PDB file of C-alpha atoms in Angstrom:
ATOM      1  CA  UNK H   1     -40.617  34.680 -55.528  1.00 81.00           C
ATOM      2  CA  UNK H   2     -38.392  35.042 -58.548  1.00 85.00           C
ATOM      3  CA  UNK H   3     -34.613  34.828 -58.718  1.00 91.00           C
ATOM      4  CA  UNK H   4     -31.861  35.209 -61.299  1.00 95.00           C
ATOM      5  CA  UNK H   5     -28.434  33.613 -61.484  1.00 96.00           C
ATOM      6  CA  UNK H   6     -25.772  34.985 -63.786  1.00 96.00           C
ATOM      7  CA  UNK H   7     -22.941  32.539 -64.310  1.00 94.00           C
ATOM      8  CA  UNK H   8     -19.562  34.206 -64.217  1.00 92.00           C
ATOM      9  CA  UNK H   9     -18.894  37.565 -62.606  1.00 93.00           C
ATOM     10  CA  UNK H  10     -16.368  38.287 -65.381  1.00 96.00           C
ATOM     11  CA  UNK H  11     -16.245  37.138 -68.991  1.00 97.00           C
ATOM     12  CA  UNK H  12     -13.296  37.921 -71.267  1.00 97.00           C
ATOM     13  CA  UNK H  13     -13.424  37.770 -75.064  1.00 97.00           C
ATOM     14  CA  UNK H  14     -11.299  38.996 -77.920  1.00 97.00           C
ATOM     15  CA  UNK H  15     -12.574  41.615 -80.309  1.00 97.00           C
ATOM     16  CA  UNK H  16     -14.516  39.858 -83.073  1.00 97.00           C
ATOM     17  CA  UNK H  17     -15.270  36.775 -80.963  1.00 98.00           C
ATOM     18  CA  UNK H  18     -18.693  35.498 -79.943  1.00 98.00           C
ATOM     19  CA  UNK H  19     -20.142  36.993 -76.766  1.00 98.00           C
ATOM     20  CA  UNK H  20     -22.175  34.650 -74.541  1.00 98.00           C
ATOM     21  CA  UNK H  21     -23.448  35.848 -71.161  1.00 98.00           C
ATOM     22  CA  UNK H  22     -25.457  33.318 -69.186  1.00 98.00           C
ATOM     23  CA  UNK H  23     -28.640  33.931 -67.221  1.00 98.00           C
ATOM     24  CA  UNK H  24     -30.851  31.360 -65.506  1.00 97.00           C
ATOM     25  CA  UNK H  25     -34.058  32.302 -63.758  1.00 96.00           C
ATOM     26  CA  UNK H  26     -36.420  30.790 -61.259  1.00 93.00           C
ATOM     27  CA  UNK H  27     -40.120  31.626 -61.356  1.00 89.00           C
ATOM     28  CA  UNK H  28     -43.291  29.721 -60.487  1.00 85.00           C
ATOM     29  CA  UNK H  29     -45.266  31.627 -63.128  1.00 86.00           C
ATOM     30  CA  UNK H  30     -44.373  32.703 -66.679  1.00 86.00           C
ATOM     31  CA  UNK H  31     -41.640  35.307 -66.415  1.00 89.00           C
ATOM     32  CA  UNK H  32     -40.793  38.541 -68.105  1.00 92.00           C
ATOM     33  CA  UNK H  33     -37.031  38.756 -68.681  1.00 94.00           C
ATOM     34  CA  UNK H  34     -34.735  41.688 -69.331  1.00 95.00           C
ATOM     35  CA  UNK H  35     -31.103  42.390 -70.093  1.00 97.00           C
ATOM     36  CA  UNK H  36     -29.598  45.719 -69.122  1.00 97.00           C
ATOM     37  CA  UNK H  37     -26.132  47.148 -69.792  1.00 97.00           C
ATOM     38  CA  UNK H  38     -24.219  49.561 -67.567  1.00 96.00           C
ATOM     39  CA  UNK H  39     -21.230  51.520 -68.841  1.00 94.00           C
ATOM     40  CA  UNK H  40     -18.773  52.930 -66.280  1.00 90.00           C
ATOM     41  CA  UNK H  41     -20.278  55.601 -64.032  1.00 84.00           C
ATOM     42  CA  UNK H  42     -23.628  55.496 -65.783  1.00 89.00           C
ATOM     43  CA  UNK H  43     -27.097  54.175 -65.090  1.00 92.00           C
ATOM     44  CA  UNK H  44     -28.564  51.017 -66.622  1.00 95.00           C
ATOM     45  CA  UNK H  45     -29.766  50.944 -70.225  1.00 95.00           C
ATOM     46  CA  UNK H  46     -32.290  48.408 -71.507  1.00 95.00           C
ATOM     47  CA  UNK H  47     -30.780  46.077 -74.111  1.00 97.00           C
ATOM     48  CA  UNK H  48     -33.765  43.829 -74.754  1.00 95.00           C
ATOM     49  CA  UNK H  49     -36.815  42.245 -73.143  1.00 93.00           C
ATOM     50  CA  UNK H  50     -38.893  39.067 -73.351  1.00 93.00           C
ATOM     51  CA  UNK H  51     -42.575  39.402 -72.539  1.00 87.00           C
ATOM     52  CA  UNK H  52     -44.065  36.096 -73.818  1.00 79.00           C
ATOM     53  CA  UNK H  53     -44.070  36.881 -77.524  1.00 78.00           C
ATOM     54  CA  UNK H  54     -41.250  35.533 -79.728  1.00 86.00           C
ATOM     55  CA  UNK H  55     -38.711  33.426 -77.842  1.00 91.00           C
ATOM     56  CA  UNK H  56     -35.784  34.915 -79.788  1.00 95.00           C
ATOM     57  CA  UNK H  57     -35.507  38.558 -78.890  1.00 95.00           C
ATOM     58  CA  UNK H  58     -33.348  41.079 -80.729  1.00 96.00           C
ATOM     59  CA  UNK H  59     -32.057  44.137 -78.938  1.00 95.00           C
ATOM     60  CA  UNK H  60     -29.870  47.135 -79.498  1.00 94.00           C
ATOM     61  CA  UNK H  61     -26.200  47.088 -80.516  1.00 94.00           C
ATOM     62  CA  UNK H  62     -26.481  43.672 -82.217  1.00 96.00           C
ATOM     63  CA  UNK H  63     -27.365  41.707 -79.067  1.00 97.00           C
ATOM     64  CA  UNK H  64     -30.012  39.025 -78.904  1.00 97.00           C
ATOM     65  CA  UNK H  65     -31.299  36.539 -76.338  1.00 97.00           C
ATOM     66  CA  UNK H  66     -33.313  33.342 -76.512  1.00 96.00           C
ATOM     67  CA  UNK H  67     -35.911  32.345 -73.935  1.00 95.00           C
ATOM     68  CA  UNK H  68     -35.715  28.594 -73.248  1.00 95.00           C
ATOM     69  CA  UNK H  69     -38.415  27.502 -70.843  1.00 93.00           C
ATOM     70  CA  UNK H  70     -37.150  23.909 -70.566  1.00 94.00           C
ATOM     71  CA  UNK H  71     -33.738  25.179 -69.463  1.00 95.00           C
ATOM     72  CA  UNK H  72     -35.063  28.200 -67.503  1.00 95.00           C
ATOM     73  CA  UNK H  73     -32.485  30.258 -69.365  1.00 96.00           C
ATOM     74  CA  UNK H  74     -32.253  33.602 -71.124  1.00 97.00           C
ATOM     75  CA  UNK H  75     -28.663  33.827 -72.361  1.00 98.00           C
ATOM     76  CA  UNK H  76     -27.405  36.959 -74.100  1.00 98.00           C
ATOM     77  CA  UNK H  77     -25.341  36.642 -77.282  1.00 98.00           C
ATOM     78  CA  UNK H  78     -23.627  38.775 -79.883  1.00 98.00           C
ATOM     79  CA  UNK H  79     -21.843  37.251 -82.889  1.00 97.00           C
ATOM     80  CA  UNK H  80     -18.855  39.606 -82.896  1.00 97.00           C
ATOM     81  CA  UNK H  81     -17.615  41.608 -79.914  1.00 97.00           C
ATOM     82  CA  UNK H  82     -16.548  45.236 -80.229  1.00 97.00           C
ATOM     83  CA  UNK H  83     -14.341  47.121 -77.820  1.00 96.00           C
ATOM     84  CA  UNK H  84     -17.317  49.369 -77.084  1.00 96.00           C
ATOM     85  CA  UNK H  85     -19.227  46.352 -75.673  1.00 97.00           C
ATOM     86  CA  UNK H  86     -17.020  46.334 -72.574  1.00 97.00           C
ATOM     87  CA  UNK H  87     -19.456  47.011 -69.730  1.00 97.00           C
ATOM     88  CA  UNK H  88     -21.402  45.286 -66.971  1.00 96.00           C
ATOM     89  CA  UNK H  89     -24.495  43.342 -67.976  1.00 97.00           C
ATOM     90  CA  UNK H  90     -27.473  42.573 -65.747  1.00 96.00           C
ATOM     91  CA  UNK H  91     -30.229  40.034 -66.245  1.00 97.00           C
ATOM     92  CA  UNK H  92     -33.551  40.718 -64.493  1.00 95.00           C
ATOM     93  CA  UNK H  93     -36.867  38.915 -64.029  1.00 93.00           C
ATOM     94  CA  UNK H  94     -40.403  40.027 -63.327  1.00 89.00           C
ATOM     95  CA  UNK H  95     -43.885  38.550 -63.641  1.00 80.00           C
ATOM     96  CA  UNK H  96     -47.237  39.905 -64.739  1.00 73.00           C
ATOM     97  CA  UNK H  97     -48.947  41.781 -61.933  1.00 72.00           C
ATOM     98  CA  UNK H  98     -45.719  42.963 -60.346  1.00 75.00           C
ATOM     99  CA  UNK H  99     -43.816  46.098 -61.255  1.00 79.00           C
ATOM    100  CA  UNK H 100     -40.620  45.197 -59.426  1.00 88.00           C
ATOM    101  CA  UNK H 101     -37.608  43.550 -61.026  1.00 91.00           C
ATOM    102  CA  UNK H 102     -35.247  41.044 -59.446  1.00 91.00           C
ATOM    103  CA  UNK H 103     -31.715  41.497 -60.750  1.00 93.00           C
ATOM    104  CA  UNK H 104     -28.796  39.127 -61.056  1.00 94.00           C
ATOM    105  CA  UNK H 105     -25.458  40.164 -59.602  1.00 94.00           C
ATOM    106  CA  UNK H 106     -24.108  41.190 -62.988  1.00 95.00           C
ATOM    107  CA  UNK H 107     -21.418  40.019 -65.404  1.00 96.00           C
ATOM    108  CA  UNK H 108     -18.538  42.256 -66.375  1.00 96.00           C
ATOM    109  CA  UNK H 109     -17.636  41.814 -70.047  1.00 98.00           C
ATOM    110  CA  UNK H 110     -13.995  42.504 -70.886  1.00 97.00           C
ATOM    111  CA  UNK H 111     -13.027  42.852 -74.555  1.00 97.00           C
ATOM    112  CA  UNK H 112      -9.381  42.666 -75.572  1.00 97.00           C
ATOM    113  CA  UNK H 113      -7.937  43.787 -78.907  1.00 95.00           C
TER     114      UNK H 113
ATOM    115  CA  UNK T   1     -37.003  60.515 -75.396  1.00 69.00           C
ATOM    116  CA  UNK T   2     -37.187  58.873 -71.987  1.00 68.00           C
ATOM    117  CA  UNK T   3     -35.497  60.903 -69.255  1.00 90.00           C
ATOM    118  CA  UNK T   4     -34.758  60.180 -65.601  1.00 96.00           C
ATOM    119  CA  UNK T   5     -32.540  62.678 -63.841  1.00 96.00           C
ATOM    120  CA  UNK T   6     -30.894  62.576 -60.426  1.00 96.00           C
ATOM    121  CA  UNK T   7     -29.949  65.682 -58.502  1.00 91.00           C
ATOM    122  CA  UNK T   8     -26.257  64.892 -58.040  1.00 93.00           C
ATOM    123  CA  UNK T   9     -23.726  62.608 -59.712  1.00 94.00           C
ATOM    124  CA  UNK T  10     -21.336  62.678 -56.763  1.00 96.00           C
ATOM    125  CA  UNK T  11     -22.041  63.532 -53.132  1.00 97.00           C
ATOM    126  CA  UNK T  12     -19.848  63.526 -50.027  1.00 98.00           C
ATOM    127  CA  UNK T  13     -21.517  63.705 -46.616  1.00 97.00           C
ATOM    128  CA  UNK T  14     -20.462  63.297 -43.014  1.00 98.00           C
ATOM    129  CA  UNK T  15     -21.678  60.602 -40.640  1.00 98.00           C
ATOM    130  CA  UNK T  16     -24.924  61.649 -38.960  1.00 97.00           C
ATOM    131  CA  UNK T  17     -25.982  64.135 -41.624  1.00 97.00           C
ATOM    132  CA  UNK T  18     -29.446  64.005 -43.154  1.00 97.00           C
ATOM    133  CA  UNK T  19     -29.117  63.335 -46.875  1.00 97.00           C
ATOM    134  CA  UNK T  20     -31.648  63.914 -49.631  1.00 97.00           C
ATOM    135  CA  UNK T  21     -31.357  62.279 -53.051  1.00 98.00           C
ATOM    136  CA  UNK T  22     -33.779  63.576 -55.650  1.00 97.00           C
ATOM    137  CA  UNK T  23     -35.062  61.875 -58.775  1.00 97.00           C
ATOM    138  CA  UNK T  24     -37.255  63.342 -61.504  1.00 98.00           C
ATOM    139  CA  UNK T  25     -38.833  61.613 -64.507  1.00 97.00           C
ATOM    140  CA  UNK T  26     -40.555  63.281 -67.426  1.00 95.00           C
ATOM    141  CA  UNK T  27     -42.458  60.276 -68.801  1.00 92.00           C
ATOM    142  CA  UNK T  28     -45.598  60.403 -66.633  1.00 93.00           C
ATOM    143  CA  UNK T  29     -44.716  56.962 -65.217  1.00 93.00           C
ATOM    144  CA  UNK T  30     -46.749  55.549 -62.366  1.00 93.00           C
ATOM    145  CA  UNK T  31     -43.894  53.667 -60.738  1.00 94.00           C
ATOM    146  CA  UNK T  32     -40.628  54.939 -59.348  1.00 96.00           C
ATOM    147  CA  UNK T  33     -37.848  52.998 -57.637  1.00 96.00           C
ATOM    148  CA  UNK T  34     -34.698  53.513 -55.574  1.00 98.00           C
ATOM    149  CA  UNK T  35     -31.876  50.965 -55.680  1.00 97.00           C
ATOM    150  CA  UNK T  36     -28.432  50.808 -54.234  1.00 96.00           C
ATOM    151  CA  UNK T  37     -25.642  49.124 -56.157  1.00 95.00           C
ATOM    152  CA  UNK T  38     -22.583  47.611 -54.511  1.00 93.00           C
ATOM    153  CA  UNK T  39     -19.772  45.559 -56.098  1.00 88.00           C
ATOM    154  CA  UNK T  40     -20.601  41.864 -56.143  1.00 85.00           C
ATOM    155  CA  UNK T  41     -24.126  42.406 -54.819  1.00 89.00           C
ATOM    156  CA  UNK T  42     -25.819  43.792 -57.928  1.00 89.00           C
ATOM    157  CA  UNK T  43     -28.843  46.056 -57.520  1.00 93.00           C
ATOM    158  CA  UNK T  44     -30.915  45.882 -54.387  1.00 94.00           C
ATOM    159  CA  UNK T  45     -34.312  47.555 -54.111  1.00 94.00           C
ATOM    160  CA  UNK T  46     -34.660  50.026 -51.248  1.00 97.00           C
ATOM    161  CA  UNK T  47     -38.159  51.424 -51.804  1.00 97.00           C
ATOM    162  CA  UNK T  48     -40.611  51.854 -54.617  1.00 94.00           C
ATOM    163  CA  UNK T  49     -43.722  53.910 -55.209  1.00 95.00           C
ATOM    164  CA  UNK T  50     -46.663  53.035 -57.455  1.00 92.00           C
ATOM    165  CA  UNK T  51     -48.523  56.320 -57.050  1.00 92.00           C
ATOM    166  CA  UNK T  52     -48.262  59.736 -55.453  1.00 93.00           C
ATOM    167  CA  UNK T  53     -47.925  59.439 -51.661  1.00 90.00           C
ATOM    168  CA  UNK T  54     -47.803  55.628 -51.935  1.00 92.00           C
ATOM    169  CA  UNK T  55     -44.689  53.628 -51.081  1.00 94.00           C
ATOM    170  CA  UNK T  56     -43.634  50.060 -50.532  1.00 94.00           C
ATOM    171  CA  UNK T  57     -40.536  48.709 -48.814  1.00 95.00           C
ATOM    172  CA  UNK T  58     -38.078  46.846 -50.937  1.00 93.00           C
ATOM    173  CA  UNK T  59     -35.420  44.394 -49.838  1.00 91.00           C
ATOM    174  CA  UNK T  60     -33.240  46.761 -47.789  1.00 96.00           C
ATOM    175  CA  UNK T  61     -35.319  49.683 -46.420  1.00 96.00           C
ATOM    176  CA  UNK T  62     -33.556  49.985 -43.067  1.00 96.00           C
ATOM    177  CA  UNK T  63     -31.983  53.401 -42.560  1.00 96.00           C
ATOM    178  CA  UNK T  64     -33.876  54.964 -45.476  1.00 98.00           C
ATOM    179  CA  UNK T  65     -37.191  56.704 -46.055  1.00 97.00           C
ATOM    180  CA  UNK T  66     -38.836  58.089 -49.191  1.00 97.00           C
ATOM    181  CA  UNK T  67     -41.215  60.800 -50.264  1.00 97.00           C
ATOM    182  CA  UNK T  68     -43.377  61.164 -53.337  1.00 97.00           C
ATOM    183  CA  UNK T  69     -45.470  64.324 -53.252  1.00 96.00           C
ATOM    184  CA  UNK T  70     -45.682  64.721 -57.037  1.00 96.00           C
ATOM    185  CA  UNK T  71     -45.911  62.065 -59.720  1.00 96.00           C
ATOM    186  CA  UNK T  72     -42.659  63.052 -61.408  1.00 97.00           C
ATOM    187  CA  UNK T  73     -40.481  63.282 -58.288  1.00 97.00           C
ATOM    188  CA  UNK T  74     -39.280  60.608 -55.873  1.00 98.00           C
ATOM    189  CA  UNK T  75     -36.915  61.438 -53.030  1.00 97.00           C
ATOM    190  CA  UNK T  76     -34.714  59.110 -51.010  1.00 98.00           C
ATOM    191  CA  UNK T  77     -33.830  60.272 -47.499  1.00 98.00           C
ATOM    192  CA  UNK T  78     -31.034  59.040 -45.280  1.00 97.00           C
ATOM    193  CA  UNK T  79     -32.136  60.241 -41.855  1.00 94.00           C
ATOM    194  CA  UNK T  80     -28.686  59.876 -40.279  1.00 97.00           C
ATOM    195  CA  UNK T  81     -26.050  58.867 -42.790  1.00 97.00           C
ATOM    196  CA  UNK T  82     -23.624  56.122 -41.834  1.00 97.00           C
ATOM    197  CA  UNK T  83     -20.456  54.886 -43.523  1.00 97.00           C
ATOM    198  CA  UNK T  84     -22.154  51.628 -44.549  1.00 97.00           C
ATOM    199  CA  UNK T  85     -24.489  53.687 -46.724  1.00 98.00           C
ATOM    200  CA  UNK T  86     -21.599  54.654 -48.984  1.00 98.00           C
ATOM    201  CA  UNK T  87     -22.770  53.315 -52.337  1.00 97.00           C
ATOM    202  CA  UNK T  88     -24.087  54.061 -55.815  1.00 96.00           C
ATOM    203  CA  UNK T  89     -27.778  54.991 -55.719  1.00 97.00           C
ATOM    204  CA  UNK T  90     -29.896  54.468 -58.818  1.00 97.00           C
ATOM    205  CA  UNK T  91     -33.378  55.776 -59.464  1.00 97.00           C
ATOM    206  CA  UNK T  92     -35.718  54.234 -62.032  1.00 96.00           C
ATOM    207  CA  UNK T  93     -39.249  54.690 -63.322  1.00 95.00           C
ATOM    208  CA  UNK T  94     -41.714  52.575 -65.291  1.00 92.00           C
ATOM    209  CA  UNK T  95     -45.269  52.257 -66.453  1.00 87.00           C
ATOM    210  CA  UNK T  96     -47.289  49.574 -64.682  1.00 74.00           C
ATOM    211  CA  UNK T  97     -45.714  46.147 -65.385  1.00 71.00           C
ATOM    212  CA  UNK T  98     -43.283  47.474 -68.007  1.00 78.00           C
ATOM    213  CA  UNK T  99     -39.512  47.841 -68.236  1.00 87.00           C
ATOM    214  CA  UNK T 100     -37.729  50.295 -65.982  1.00 93.00           C
ATOM    215  CA  UNK T 101     -35.760  53.318 -67.134  1.00 94.00           C
ATOM    216  CA  UNK T 102     -32.800  54.372 -65.051  1.00 96.00           C
ATOM    217  CA  UNK T 103     -31.162  57.643 -64.130  1.00 96.00           C
ATOM    218  CA  UNK T 104     -27.371  58.147 -64.257  1.00 95.00           C
ATOM    219  CA  UNK T 105     -26.859  57.357 -60.579  1.00 96.00           C
ATOM    220  CA  UNK T 106     -25.535  59.226 -57.534  1.00 97.00           C
ATOM    221  CA  UNK T 107     -22.285  58.041 -56.008  1.00 96.00           C
ATOM    222  CA  UNK T 108     -22.583  58.822 -52.300  1.00 98.00           C
ATOM    223  CA  UNK T 109     -19.616  58.750 -49.971  1.00 98.00           C
ATOM    224  CA  UNK T 110     -20.212  59.034 -46.227  1.00 98.00           C
ATOM    225  CA  UNK T 111     -17.103  59.870 -44.197  1.00 97.00           C
TER     226      UNK T 111
END
């Protein structure tokens, strides 16, 4: 079985500062990894995905994530936070042969002016 | 453009009522999913379906059932709603082994 741990239920940054949201996974086989974003009262939107190609994955809205097998991590970063980035972010894991995703509990990103 | 729609954004029901939540996707996806989302617990899978008339239990199926009579439509049924089923319900769809696309969610309140 796979699992995901997101460190920090809330992360606060200032506008213009680096955004770093942490995700560690557990999987006995090579994983597929995803980051989703949820704005208030909306569904989840895919930010980016890792499916065993390049380890550095670029997504929408300037976000990127790096797959590090040795650290079992898939942290999400953005060089400069915008107010519009304030939302909840979910990391999820799957493996080939399975269509279901296992989600982390989410990290709320707060951006202050 | 990918589109998953849910029948209601907000719903208020009474304890004991039978509740239907509808989800429709227009992408010809094989898989469809129902999750519930609660603060601090993230998303938890209730049921999923990988084909018409096929269903699999997720992590928390108790108190719920599902129906998939057509490929594009997946219904979640609360046979007898209870207050502990007050939650945000999210529907999603995907191709086999690919990323999931989510609807806007239905916020259900059971009083």
